[in-house]
PDB file of C-alpha atoms in Angstrom:
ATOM      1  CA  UNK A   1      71.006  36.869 -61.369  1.00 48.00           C
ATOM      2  CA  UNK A   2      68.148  36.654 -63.713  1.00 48.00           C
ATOM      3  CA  UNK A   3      67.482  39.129 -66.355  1.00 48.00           C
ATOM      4  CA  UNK A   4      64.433  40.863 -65.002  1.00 47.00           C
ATOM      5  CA  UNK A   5      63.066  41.495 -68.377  1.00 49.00           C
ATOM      6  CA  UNK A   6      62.641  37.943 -69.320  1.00 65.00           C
ATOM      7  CA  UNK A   7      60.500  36.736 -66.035  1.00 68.00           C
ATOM      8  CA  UNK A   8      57.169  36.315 -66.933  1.00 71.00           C
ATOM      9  CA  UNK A   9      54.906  38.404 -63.955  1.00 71.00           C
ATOM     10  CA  UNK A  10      53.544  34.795 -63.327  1.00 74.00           C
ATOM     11  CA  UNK A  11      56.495  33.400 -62.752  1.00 83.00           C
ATOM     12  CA  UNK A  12      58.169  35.627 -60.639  1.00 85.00           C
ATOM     13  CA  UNK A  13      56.310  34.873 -57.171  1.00 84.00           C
ATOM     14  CA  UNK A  14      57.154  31.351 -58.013  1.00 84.00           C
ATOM     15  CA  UNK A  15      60.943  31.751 -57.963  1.00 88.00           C
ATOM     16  CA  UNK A  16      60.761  33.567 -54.657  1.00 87.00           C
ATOM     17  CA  UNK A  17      58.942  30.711 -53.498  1.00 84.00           C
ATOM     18  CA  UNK A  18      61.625  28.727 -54.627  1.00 81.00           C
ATOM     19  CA  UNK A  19      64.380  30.777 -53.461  1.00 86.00           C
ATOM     20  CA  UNK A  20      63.187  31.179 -49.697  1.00 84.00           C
ATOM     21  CA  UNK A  21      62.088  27.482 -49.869  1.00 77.00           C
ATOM     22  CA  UNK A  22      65.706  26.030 -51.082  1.00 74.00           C
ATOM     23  CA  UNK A  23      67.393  28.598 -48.365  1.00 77.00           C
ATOM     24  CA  UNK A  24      68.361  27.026 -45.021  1.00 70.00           C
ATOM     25  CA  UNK A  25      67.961  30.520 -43.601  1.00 79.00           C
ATOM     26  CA  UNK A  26      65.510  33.144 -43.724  1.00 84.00           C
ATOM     27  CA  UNK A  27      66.487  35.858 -45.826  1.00 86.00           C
ATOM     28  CA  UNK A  28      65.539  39.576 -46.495  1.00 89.00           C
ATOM     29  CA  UNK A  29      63.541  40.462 -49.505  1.00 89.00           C
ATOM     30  CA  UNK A  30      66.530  42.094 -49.967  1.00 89.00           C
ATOM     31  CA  UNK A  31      68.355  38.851 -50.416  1.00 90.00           C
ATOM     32  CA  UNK A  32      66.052  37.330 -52.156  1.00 89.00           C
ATOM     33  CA  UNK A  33      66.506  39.873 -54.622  1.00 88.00           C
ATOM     34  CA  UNK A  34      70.119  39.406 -55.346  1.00 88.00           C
ATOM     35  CA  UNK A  35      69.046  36.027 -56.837  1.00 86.00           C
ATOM     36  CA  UNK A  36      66.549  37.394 -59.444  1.00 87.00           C
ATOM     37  CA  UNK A  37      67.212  41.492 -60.105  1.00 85.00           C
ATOM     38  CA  UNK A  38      63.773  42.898 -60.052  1.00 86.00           C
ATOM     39  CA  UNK A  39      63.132  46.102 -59.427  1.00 88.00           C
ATOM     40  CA  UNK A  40      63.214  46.983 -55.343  1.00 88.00           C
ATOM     41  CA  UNK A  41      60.208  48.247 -55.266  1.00 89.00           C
ATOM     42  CA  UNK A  42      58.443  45.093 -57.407  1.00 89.00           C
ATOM     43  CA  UNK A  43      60.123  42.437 -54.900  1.00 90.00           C
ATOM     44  CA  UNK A  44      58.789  44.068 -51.876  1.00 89.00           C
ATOM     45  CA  UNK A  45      55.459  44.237 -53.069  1.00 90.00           C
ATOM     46  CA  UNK A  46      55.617  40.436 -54.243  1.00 90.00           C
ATOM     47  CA  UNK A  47      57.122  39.870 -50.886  1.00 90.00           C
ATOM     48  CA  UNK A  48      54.229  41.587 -49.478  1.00 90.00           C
ATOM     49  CA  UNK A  49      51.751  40.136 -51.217  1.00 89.00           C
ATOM     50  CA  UNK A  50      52.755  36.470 -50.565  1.00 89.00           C
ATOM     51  CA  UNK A  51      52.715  37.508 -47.201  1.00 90.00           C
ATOM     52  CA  UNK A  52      49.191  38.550 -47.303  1.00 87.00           C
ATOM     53  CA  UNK A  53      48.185  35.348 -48.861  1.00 86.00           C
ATOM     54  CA  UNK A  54      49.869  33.236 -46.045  1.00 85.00           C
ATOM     55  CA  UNK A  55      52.397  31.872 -48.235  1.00 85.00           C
ATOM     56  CA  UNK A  56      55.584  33.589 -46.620  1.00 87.00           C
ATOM     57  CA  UNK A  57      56.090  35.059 -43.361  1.00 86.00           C
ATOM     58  CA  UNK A  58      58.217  37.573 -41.138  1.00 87.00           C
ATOM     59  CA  UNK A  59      60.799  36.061 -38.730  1.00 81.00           C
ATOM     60  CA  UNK A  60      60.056  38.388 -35.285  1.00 77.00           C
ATOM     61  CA  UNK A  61      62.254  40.715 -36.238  1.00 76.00           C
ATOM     62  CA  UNK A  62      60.597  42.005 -39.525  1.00 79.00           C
ATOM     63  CA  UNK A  63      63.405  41.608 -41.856  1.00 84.00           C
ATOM     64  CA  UNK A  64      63.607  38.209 -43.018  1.00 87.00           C
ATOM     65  CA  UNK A  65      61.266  35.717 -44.223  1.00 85.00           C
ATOM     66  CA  UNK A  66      60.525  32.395 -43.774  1.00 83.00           C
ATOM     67  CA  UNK A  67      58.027  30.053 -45.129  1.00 80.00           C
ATOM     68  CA  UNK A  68      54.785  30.182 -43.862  1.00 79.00           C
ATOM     69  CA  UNK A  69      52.128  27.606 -43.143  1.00 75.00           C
ATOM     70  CA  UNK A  70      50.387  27.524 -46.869  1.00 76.00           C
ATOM     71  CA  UNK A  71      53.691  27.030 -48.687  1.00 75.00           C
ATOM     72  CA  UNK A  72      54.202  24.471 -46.350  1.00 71.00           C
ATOM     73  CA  UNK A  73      51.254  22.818 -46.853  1.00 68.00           C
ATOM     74  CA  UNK A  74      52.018  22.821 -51.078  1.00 68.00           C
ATOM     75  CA  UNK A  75      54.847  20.799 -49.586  1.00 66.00           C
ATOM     76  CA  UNK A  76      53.515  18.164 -47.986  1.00 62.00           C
ATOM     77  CA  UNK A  77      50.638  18.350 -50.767  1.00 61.00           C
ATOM     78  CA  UNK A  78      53.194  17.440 -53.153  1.00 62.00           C
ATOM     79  CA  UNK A  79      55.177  14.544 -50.662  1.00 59.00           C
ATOM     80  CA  UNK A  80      51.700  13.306 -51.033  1.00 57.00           C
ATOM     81  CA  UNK A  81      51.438  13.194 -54.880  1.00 56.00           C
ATOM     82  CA  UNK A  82      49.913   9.850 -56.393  1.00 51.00           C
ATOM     83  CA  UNK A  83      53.432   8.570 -58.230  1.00 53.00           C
ATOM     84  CA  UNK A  84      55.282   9.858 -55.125  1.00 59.00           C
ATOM     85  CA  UNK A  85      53.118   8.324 -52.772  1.00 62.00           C
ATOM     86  CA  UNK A  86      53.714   4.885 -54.469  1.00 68.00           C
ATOM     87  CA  UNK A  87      57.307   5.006 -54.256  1.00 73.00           C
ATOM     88  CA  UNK A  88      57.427   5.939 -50.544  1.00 81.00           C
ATOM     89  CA  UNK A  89      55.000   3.123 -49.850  1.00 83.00           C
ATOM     90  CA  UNK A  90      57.202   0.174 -51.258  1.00 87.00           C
ATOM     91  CA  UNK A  91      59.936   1.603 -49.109  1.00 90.00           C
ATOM     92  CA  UNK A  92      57.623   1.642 -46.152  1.00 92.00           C
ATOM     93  CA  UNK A  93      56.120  -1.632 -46.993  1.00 91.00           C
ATOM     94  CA  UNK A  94      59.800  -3.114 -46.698  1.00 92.00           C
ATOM     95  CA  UNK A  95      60.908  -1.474 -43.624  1.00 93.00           C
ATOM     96  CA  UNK A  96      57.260  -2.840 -41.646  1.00 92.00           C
ATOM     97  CA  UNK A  97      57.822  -6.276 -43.391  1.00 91.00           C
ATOM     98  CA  UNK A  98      61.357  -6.196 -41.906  1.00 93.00           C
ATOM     99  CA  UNK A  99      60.958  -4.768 -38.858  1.00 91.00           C
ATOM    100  CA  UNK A 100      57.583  -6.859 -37.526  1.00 89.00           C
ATOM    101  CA  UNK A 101      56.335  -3.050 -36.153  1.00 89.00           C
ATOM    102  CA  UNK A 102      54.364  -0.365 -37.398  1.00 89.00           C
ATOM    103  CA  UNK A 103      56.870   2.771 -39.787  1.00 93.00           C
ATOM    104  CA  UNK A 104      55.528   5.936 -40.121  1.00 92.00           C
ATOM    105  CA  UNK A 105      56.329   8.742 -42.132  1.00 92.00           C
ATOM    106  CA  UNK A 106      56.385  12.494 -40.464  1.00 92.00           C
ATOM    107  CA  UNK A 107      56.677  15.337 -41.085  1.00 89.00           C
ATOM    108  CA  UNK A 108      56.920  19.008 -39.240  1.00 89.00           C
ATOM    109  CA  UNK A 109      54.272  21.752 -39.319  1.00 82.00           C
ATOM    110  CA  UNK A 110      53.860  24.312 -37.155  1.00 77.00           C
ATOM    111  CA  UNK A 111      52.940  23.049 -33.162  1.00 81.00           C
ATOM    112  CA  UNK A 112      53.870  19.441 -33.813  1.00 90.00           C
ATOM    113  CA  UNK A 113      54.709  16.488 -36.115  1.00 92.00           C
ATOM    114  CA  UNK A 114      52.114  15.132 -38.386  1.00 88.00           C
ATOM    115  CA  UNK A 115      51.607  11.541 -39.570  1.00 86.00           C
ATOM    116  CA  UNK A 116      51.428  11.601 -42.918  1.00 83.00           C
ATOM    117  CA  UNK A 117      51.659   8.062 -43.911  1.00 85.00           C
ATOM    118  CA  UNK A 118      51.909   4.561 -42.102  1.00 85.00           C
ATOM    119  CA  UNK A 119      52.210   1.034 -42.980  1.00 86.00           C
ATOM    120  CA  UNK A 120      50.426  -0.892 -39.755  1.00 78.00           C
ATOM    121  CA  UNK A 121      51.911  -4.176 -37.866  1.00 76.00           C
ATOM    122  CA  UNK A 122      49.609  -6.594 -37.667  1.00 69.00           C
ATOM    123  CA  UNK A 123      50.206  -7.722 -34.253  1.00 62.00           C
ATOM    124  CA  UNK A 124      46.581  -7.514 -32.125  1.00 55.00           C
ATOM    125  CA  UNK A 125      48.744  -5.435 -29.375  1.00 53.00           C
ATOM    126  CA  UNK A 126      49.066  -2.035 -30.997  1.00 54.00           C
ATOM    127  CA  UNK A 127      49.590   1.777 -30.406  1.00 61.00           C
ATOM    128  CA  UNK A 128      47.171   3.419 -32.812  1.00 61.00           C
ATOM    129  CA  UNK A 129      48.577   6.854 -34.214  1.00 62.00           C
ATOM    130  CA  UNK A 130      46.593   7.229 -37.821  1.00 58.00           C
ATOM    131  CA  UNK A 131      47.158   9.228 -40.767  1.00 62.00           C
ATOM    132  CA  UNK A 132      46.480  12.417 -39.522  1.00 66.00           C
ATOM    133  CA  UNK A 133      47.962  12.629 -36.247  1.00 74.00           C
ATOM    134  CA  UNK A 134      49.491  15.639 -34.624  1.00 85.00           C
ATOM    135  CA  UNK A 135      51.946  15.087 -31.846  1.00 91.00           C
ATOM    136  CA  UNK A 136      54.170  17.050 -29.896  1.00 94.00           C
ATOM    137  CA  UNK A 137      58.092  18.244 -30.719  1.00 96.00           C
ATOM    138  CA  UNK A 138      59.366  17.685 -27.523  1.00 96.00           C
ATOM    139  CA  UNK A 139      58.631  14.398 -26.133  1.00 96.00           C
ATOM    140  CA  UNK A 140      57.974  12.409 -29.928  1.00 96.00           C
ATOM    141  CA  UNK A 141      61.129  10.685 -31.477  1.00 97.00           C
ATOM    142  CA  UNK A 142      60.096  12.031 -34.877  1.00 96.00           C
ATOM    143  CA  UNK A 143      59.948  15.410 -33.074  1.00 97.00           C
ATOM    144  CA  UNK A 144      63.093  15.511 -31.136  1.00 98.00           C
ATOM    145  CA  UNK A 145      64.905  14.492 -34.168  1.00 98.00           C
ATOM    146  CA  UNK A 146      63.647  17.325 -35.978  1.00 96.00           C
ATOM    147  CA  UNK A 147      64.836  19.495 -33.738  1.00 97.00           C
ATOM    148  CA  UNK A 148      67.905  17.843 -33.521  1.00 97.00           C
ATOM    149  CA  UNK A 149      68.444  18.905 -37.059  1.00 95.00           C
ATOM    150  CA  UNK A 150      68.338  22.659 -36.395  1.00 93.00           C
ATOM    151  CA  UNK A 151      71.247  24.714 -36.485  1.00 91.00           C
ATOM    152  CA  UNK A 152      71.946  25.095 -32.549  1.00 92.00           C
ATOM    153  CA  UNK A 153      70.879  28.612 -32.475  1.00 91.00           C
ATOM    154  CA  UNK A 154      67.694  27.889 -34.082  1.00 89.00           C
ATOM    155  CA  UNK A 155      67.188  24.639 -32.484  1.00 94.00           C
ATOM    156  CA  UNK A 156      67.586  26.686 -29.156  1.00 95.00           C
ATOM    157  CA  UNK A 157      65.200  29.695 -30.214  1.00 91.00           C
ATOM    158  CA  UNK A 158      63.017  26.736 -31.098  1.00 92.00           C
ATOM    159  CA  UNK A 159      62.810  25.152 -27.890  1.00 95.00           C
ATOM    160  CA  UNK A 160      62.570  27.491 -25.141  1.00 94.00           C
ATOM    161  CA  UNK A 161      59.419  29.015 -27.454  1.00 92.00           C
ATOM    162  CA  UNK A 162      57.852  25.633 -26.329  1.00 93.00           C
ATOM    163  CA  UNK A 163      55.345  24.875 -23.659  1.00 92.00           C
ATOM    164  CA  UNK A 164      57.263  21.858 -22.664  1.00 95.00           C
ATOM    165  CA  UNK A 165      53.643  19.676 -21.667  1.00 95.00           C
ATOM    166  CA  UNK A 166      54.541  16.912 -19.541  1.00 96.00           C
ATOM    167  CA  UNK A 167      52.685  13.818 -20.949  1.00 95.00           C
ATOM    168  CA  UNK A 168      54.181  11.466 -18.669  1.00 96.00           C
ATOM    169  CA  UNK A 169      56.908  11.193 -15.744  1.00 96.00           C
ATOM    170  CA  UNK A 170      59.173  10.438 -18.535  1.00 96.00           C
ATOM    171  CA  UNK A 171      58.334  13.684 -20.573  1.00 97.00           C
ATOM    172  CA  UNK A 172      61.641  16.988 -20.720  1.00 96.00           C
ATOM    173  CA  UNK A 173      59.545  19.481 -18.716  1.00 95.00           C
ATOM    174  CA  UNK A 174      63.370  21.374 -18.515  1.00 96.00           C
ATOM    175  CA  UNK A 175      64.392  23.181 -21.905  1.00 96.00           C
ATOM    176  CA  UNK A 176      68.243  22.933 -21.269  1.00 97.00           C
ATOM    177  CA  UNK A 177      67.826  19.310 -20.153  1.00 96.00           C
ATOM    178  CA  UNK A 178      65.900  19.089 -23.709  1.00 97.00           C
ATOM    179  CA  UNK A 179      68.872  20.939 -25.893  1.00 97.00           C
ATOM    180  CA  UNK A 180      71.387  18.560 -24.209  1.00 97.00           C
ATOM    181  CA  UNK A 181      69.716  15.332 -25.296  1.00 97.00           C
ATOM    182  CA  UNK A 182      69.520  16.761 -28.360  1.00 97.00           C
ATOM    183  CA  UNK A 183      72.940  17.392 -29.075  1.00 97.00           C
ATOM    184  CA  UNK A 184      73.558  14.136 -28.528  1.00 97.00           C
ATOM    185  CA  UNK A 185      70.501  12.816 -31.081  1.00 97.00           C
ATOM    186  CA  UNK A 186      72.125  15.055 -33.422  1.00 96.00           C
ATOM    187  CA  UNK A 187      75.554  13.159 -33.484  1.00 95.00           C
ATOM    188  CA  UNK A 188      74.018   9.901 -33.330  1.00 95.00           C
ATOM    189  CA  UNK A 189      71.524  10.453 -35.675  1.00 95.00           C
ATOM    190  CA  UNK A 190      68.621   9.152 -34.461  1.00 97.00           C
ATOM    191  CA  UNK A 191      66.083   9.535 -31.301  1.00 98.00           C
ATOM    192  CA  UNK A 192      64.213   7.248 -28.568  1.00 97.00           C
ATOM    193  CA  UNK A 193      61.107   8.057 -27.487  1.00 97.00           C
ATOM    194  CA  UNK A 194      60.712   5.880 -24.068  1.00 96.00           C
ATOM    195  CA  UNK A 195      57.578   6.466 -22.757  1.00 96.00           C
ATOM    196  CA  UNK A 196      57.886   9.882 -22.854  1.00 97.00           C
ATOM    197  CA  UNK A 197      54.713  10.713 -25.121  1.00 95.00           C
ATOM    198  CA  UNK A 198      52.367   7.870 -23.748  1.00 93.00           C
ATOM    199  CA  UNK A 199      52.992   5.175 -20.849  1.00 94.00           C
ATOM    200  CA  UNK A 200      53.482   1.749 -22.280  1.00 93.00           C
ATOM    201  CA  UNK A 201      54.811   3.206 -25.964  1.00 92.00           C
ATOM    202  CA  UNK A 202      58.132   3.702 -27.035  1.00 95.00           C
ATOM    203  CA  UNK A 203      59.446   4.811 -30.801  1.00 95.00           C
ATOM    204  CA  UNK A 204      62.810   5.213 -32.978  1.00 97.00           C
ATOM    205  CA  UNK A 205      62.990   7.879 -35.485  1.00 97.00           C
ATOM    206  CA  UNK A 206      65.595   8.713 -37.884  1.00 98.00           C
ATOM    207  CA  UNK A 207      66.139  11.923 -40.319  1.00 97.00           C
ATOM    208  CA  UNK A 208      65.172  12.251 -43.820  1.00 95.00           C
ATOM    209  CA  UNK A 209      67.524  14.600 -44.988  1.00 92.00           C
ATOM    210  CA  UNK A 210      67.785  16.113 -48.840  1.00 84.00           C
ATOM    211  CA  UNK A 211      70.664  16.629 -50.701  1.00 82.00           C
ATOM    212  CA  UNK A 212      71.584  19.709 -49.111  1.00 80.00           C
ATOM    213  CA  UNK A 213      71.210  17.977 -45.467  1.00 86.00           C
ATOM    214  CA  UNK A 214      67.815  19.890 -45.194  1.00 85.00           C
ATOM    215  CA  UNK A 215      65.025  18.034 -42.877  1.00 91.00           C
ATOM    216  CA  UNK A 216      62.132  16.552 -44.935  1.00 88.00           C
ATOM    217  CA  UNK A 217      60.864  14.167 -42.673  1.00 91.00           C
ATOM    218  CA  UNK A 218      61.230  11.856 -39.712  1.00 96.00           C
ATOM    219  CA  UNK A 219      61.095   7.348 -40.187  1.00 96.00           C
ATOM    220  CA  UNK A 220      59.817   6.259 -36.898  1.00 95.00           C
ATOM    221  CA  UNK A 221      58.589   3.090 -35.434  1.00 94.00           C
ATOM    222  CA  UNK A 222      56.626   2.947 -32.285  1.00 90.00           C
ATOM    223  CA  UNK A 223      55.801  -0.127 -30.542  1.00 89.00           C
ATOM    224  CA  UNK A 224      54.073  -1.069 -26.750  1.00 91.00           C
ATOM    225  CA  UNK A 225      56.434  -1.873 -24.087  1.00 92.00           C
ATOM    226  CA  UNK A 226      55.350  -5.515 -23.176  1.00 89.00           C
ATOM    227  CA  UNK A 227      57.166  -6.104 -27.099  1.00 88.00           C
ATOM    228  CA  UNK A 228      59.959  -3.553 -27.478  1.00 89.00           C
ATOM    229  CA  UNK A 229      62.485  -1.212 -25.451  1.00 93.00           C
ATOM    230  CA  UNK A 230      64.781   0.999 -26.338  1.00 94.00           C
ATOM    231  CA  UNK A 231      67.088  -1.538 -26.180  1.00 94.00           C
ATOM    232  CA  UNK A 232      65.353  -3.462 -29.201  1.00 94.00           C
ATOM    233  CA  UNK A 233      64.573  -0.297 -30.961  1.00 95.00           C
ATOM    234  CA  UNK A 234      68.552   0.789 -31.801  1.00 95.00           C
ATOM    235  CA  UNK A 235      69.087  -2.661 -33.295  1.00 95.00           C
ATOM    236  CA  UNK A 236      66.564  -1.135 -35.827  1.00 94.00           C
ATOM    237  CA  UNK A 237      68.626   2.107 -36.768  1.00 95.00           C
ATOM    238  CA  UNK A 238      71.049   0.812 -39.437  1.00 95.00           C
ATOM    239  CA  UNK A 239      68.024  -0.500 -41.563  1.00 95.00           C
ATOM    240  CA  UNK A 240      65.844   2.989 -40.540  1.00 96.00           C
ATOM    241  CA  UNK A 241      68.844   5.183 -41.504  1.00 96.00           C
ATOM    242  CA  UNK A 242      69.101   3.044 -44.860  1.00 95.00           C
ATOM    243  CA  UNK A 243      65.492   3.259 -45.676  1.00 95.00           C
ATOM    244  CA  UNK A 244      65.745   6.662 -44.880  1.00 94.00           C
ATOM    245  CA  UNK A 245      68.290   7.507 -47.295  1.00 92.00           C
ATOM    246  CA  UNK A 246      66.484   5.550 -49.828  1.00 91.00           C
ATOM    247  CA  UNK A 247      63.056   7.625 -49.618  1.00 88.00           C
ATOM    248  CA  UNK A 248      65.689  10.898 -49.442  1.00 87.00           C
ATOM    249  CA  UNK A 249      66.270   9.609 -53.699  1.00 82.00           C
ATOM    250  CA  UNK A 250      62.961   8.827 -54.025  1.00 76.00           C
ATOM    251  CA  UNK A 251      61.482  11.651 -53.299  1.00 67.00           C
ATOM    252  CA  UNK A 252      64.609  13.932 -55.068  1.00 60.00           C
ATOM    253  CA  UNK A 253      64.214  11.408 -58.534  1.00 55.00           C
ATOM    254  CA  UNK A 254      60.526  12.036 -58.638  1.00 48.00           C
TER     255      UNK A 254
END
């Protein structure tokens, strides 16, 4: 525990932030507390106020929180940063050169994935997702293997909260049918996405995990079918799961 005395007022709404960010639960201001010693009154008006300012937010139940969609954001802001950027690049770089096929690097917000950076093939045959892109959780093999990194319970809360969209015949319009491929994405660490999100595309995405086996991102590659199948695609996932691992340091040493 901290001694309260010593925390700067400026600083203590940043170790909150860091507290509830570095927790793989949600936790009670309560909780939060234990880790710095302020005053009970003091952390539930910080608590309050960060969740005025959209930075935290209350889990349904109104006891714990969670991060919200601004901390988030300062997140991916800084997985974006100019000297991390480059180093994530080179890795990416690499992985397209190897591969022949478009990698992208994505990451989880709140009704989707989001594409937040790409090296392109250069084949003239090509499924266009840019910088940018939002796609679904449930039929996306960055998204199912984000949600194959959930704790079950969570992963399950998760899931039947979806509208489960069918995008094509090949899309899980059936939650349990969705938690049951998933259990088996999580044990074999990594997820095919045949045709589920758009006819004539399929994709390979593996975890980016942190030290503490938290989900930072997804490594995907996505293809058309008249080049690649699923088939193809697993041949891929040593070299995915070892780039992978290498952005994990990268983005830790920076």
């Amino acid at each position: 525990m901290t001694d309260e005395s010593r925390i700067p007022t400026n600083l203590r709404t940043l170790l909150i932030l860091e507290i509830v960010g570095n927790s793989d639960k949600a936790l009670s201001p309560t909780e939060i507390n234990q880790h710095i010693g302020l005053p009970k009154q003091t952390m539930h008006r910080l608590c309050a106020t960060l969740v005025e300012e959209g930075f935290l937010i209350y889990e349904p139940s109104g006891k714990r929180l969670r991060p919200a969609r601004r901390l988030r954001s300062l997140g991916v802001g800084m997985l974006y940063a100019s000297h991390i950027h480059i180093g994530r690049r080179q890795i990416l770089k690499h992985v397209a050169q190897t591969l022949g096929e478009t990698v992208n690097f994505v990451v989880p917000s709140d009704d989707g994935m989001t594409y937040l950076d790409r090296v392109e093939t250069d084949w003239p045959i090509r499924v266009q997702l840019p910088v940018g892109t939002h796609v679904p959780f449930h039929c996306t093999a960055s998204g199912k293997v984000f949600l194959a990194s959930l704790a079950p319970a969570m992963r399950e809360r998760l899931v039947r909260s979806l509208q489960l969209k069918p995008y094509t015949s090949n899309t899980f319009e059936n939650a349990d049918k969705l938690l049951e491929s998933l259990e088996t994405i999580a044990s074999q660490g990594y997820a095919i996405d045949d045709q589920e999100f758009m006819d004539g595309m399929v994709a390979i995405a593996v975890p980016i995990f942190d030290e503490k086996k938290r989900f930072l991102a997804a490594l995907a590659t996505h293809g058309p079918t008249v080049r690649l199948d699923p088939e193809i695609l697993v041949q891929h996932k040593t070299l995915l799961s070892n780039a992978a691992r290498q952005l994990a340091r990268a983005l830790v040493d920076e």
